[in-house]
Coordinates of N, CA and C in Angstrom, one line a residue:
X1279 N 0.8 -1.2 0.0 CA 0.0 0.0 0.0 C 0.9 1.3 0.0
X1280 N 0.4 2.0 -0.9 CA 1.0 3.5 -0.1 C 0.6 4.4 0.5
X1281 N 1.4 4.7 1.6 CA 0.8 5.4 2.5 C 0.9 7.1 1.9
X1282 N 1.2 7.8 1.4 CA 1.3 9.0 0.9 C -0.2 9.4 0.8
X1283 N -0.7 10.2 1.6 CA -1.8 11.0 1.0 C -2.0 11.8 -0.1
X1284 N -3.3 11.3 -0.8 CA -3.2 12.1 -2.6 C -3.6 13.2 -2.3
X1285 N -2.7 14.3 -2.9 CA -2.9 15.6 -3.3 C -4.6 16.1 -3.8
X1286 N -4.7 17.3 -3.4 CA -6.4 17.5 -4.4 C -6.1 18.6 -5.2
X1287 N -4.6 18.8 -5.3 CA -4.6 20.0 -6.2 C -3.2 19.8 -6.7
X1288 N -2.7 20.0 -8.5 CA -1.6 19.9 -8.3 C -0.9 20.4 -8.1
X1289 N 0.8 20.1 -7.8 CA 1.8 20.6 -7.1 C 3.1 20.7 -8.2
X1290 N 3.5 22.0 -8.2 CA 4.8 22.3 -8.7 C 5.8 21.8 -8.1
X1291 N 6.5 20.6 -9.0 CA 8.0 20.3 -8.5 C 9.0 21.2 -8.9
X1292 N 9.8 21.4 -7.9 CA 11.0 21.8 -8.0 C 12.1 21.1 -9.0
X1293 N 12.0 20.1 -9.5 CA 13.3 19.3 -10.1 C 12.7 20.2 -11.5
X1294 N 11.6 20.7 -11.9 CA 11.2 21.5 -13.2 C 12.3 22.3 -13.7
X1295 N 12.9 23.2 -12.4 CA 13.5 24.2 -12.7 C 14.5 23.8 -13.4
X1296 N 15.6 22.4 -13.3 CA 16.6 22.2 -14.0 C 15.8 22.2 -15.5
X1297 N 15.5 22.2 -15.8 CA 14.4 22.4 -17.4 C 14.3 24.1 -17.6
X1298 N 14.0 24.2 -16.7 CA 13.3 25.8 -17.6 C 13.9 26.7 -17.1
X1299 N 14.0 27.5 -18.4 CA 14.8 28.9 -18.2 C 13.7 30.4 -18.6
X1300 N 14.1 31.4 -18.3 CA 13.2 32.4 -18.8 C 13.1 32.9 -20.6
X1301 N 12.2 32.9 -20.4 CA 11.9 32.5 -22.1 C 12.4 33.9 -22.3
X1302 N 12.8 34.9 -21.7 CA 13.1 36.4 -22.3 C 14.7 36.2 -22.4
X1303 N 15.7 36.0 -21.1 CA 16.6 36.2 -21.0 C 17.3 35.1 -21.2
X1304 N 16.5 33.5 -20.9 CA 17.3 32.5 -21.6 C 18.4 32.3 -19.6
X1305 N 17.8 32.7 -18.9 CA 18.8 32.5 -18.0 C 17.8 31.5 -16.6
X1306 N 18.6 31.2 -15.5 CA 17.9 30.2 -14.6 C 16.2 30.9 -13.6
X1307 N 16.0 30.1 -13.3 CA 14.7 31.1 -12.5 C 15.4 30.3 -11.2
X1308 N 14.2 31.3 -10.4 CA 14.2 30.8 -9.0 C 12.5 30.6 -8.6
X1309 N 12.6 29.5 -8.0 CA 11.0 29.2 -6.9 C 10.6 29.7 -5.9
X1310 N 9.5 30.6 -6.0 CA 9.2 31.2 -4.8 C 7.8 30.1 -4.5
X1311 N 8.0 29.3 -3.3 CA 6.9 28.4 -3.3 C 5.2 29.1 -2.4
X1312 N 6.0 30.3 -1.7 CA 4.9 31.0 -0.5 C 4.2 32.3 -1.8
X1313 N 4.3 32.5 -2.9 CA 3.4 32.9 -4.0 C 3.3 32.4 -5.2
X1314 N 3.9 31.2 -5.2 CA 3.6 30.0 -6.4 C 3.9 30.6 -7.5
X1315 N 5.1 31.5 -7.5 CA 5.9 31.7 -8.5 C 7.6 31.5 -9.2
X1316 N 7.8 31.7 -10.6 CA 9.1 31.5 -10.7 C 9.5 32.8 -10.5
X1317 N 10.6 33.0 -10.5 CA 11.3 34.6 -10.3 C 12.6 34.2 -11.4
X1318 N 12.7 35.7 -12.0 CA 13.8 35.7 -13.2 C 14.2 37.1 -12.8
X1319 N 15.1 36.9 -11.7 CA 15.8 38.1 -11.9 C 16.6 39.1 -12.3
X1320 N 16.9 38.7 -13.6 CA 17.5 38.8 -15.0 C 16.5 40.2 -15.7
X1321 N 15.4 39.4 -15.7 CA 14.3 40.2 -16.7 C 13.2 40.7 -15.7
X1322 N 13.2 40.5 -14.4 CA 12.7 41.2 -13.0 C 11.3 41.1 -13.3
X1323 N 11.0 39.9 -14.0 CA 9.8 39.3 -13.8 C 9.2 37.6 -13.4
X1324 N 8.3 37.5 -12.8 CA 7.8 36.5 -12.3 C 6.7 35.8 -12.6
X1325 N 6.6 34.9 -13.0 CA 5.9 33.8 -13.8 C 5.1 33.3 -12.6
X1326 N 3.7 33.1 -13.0 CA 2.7 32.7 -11.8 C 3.5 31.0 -12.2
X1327 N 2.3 29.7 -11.5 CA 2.5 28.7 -11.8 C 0.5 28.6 -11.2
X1328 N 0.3 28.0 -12.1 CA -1.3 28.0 -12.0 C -1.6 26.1 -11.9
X1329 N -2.3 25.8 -10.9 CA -3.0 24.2 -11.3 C -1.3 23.7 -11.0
X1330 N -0.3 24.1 -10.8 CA 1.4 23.2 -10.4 C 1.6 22.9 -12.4
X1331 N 1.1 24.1 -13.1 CA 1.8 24.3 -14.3 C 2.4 26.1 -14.5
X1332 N 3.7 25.7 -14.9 CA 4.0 27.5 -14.3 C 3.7 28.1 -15.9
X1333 N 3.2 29.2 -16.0 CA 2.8 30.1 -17.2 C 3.6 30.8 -17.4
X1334 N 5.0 30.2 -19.0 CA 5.6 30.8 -19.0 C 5.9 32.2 -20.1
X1335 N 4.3 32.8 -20.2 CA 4.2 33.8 -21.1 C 5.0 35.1 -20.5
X1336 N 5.7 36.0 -21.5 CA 5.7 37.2 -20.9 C 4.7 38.2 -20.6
X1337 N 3.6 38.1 -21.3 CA 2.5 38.9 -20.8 C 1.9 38.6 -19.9
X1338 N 2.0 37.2 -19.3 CA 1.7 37.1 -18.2 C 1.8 37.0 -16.8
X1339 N 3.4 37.4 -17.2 CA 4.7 37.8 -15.8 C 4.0 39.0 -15.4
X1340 N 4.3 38.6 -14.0 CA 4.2 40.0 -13.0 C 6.1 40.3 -13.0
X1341 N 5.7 42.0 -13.5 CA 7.0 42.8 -12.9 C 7.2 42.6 -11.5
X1342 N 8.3 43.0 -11.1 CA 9.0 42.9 -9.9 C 10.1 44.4 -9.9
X1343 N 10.4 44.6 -8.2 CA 11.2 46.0 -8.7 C 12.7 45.2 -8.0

């Protein structure tokens, strides 16, 4: 059996990040898990992650200062 309780919502893994880069600057992001965002502070914007799928439009980044 497994004991692991199933999730009711999905969840962004962290091992993603070795995969994706920001689609503007081409450079690493970082996880902000306490606003379920990536951060590129390269191009000083932040990518939501919606449903534990991160949206990696730029019109859809929130600036950051």
């Amino acid at each position: 059996m497994n004991d692991e309780a199933p999730t009711s919502h999905a969840e962004f893994s962290p091992r993603m990040l070795e995969a994706l880069m920001c689609p503007q600057t081409q450079q690493p992001l970082e996880y902000d898990a306490k606003r379920q965002e990536l951060i590129s502070r390269a191009a000083r914007l932040a990518f939501p992650i919606r449903n534990g799928i991160p949206v990696m439009l730029i019109d859809e980044a929130r600036r950051i200062d």
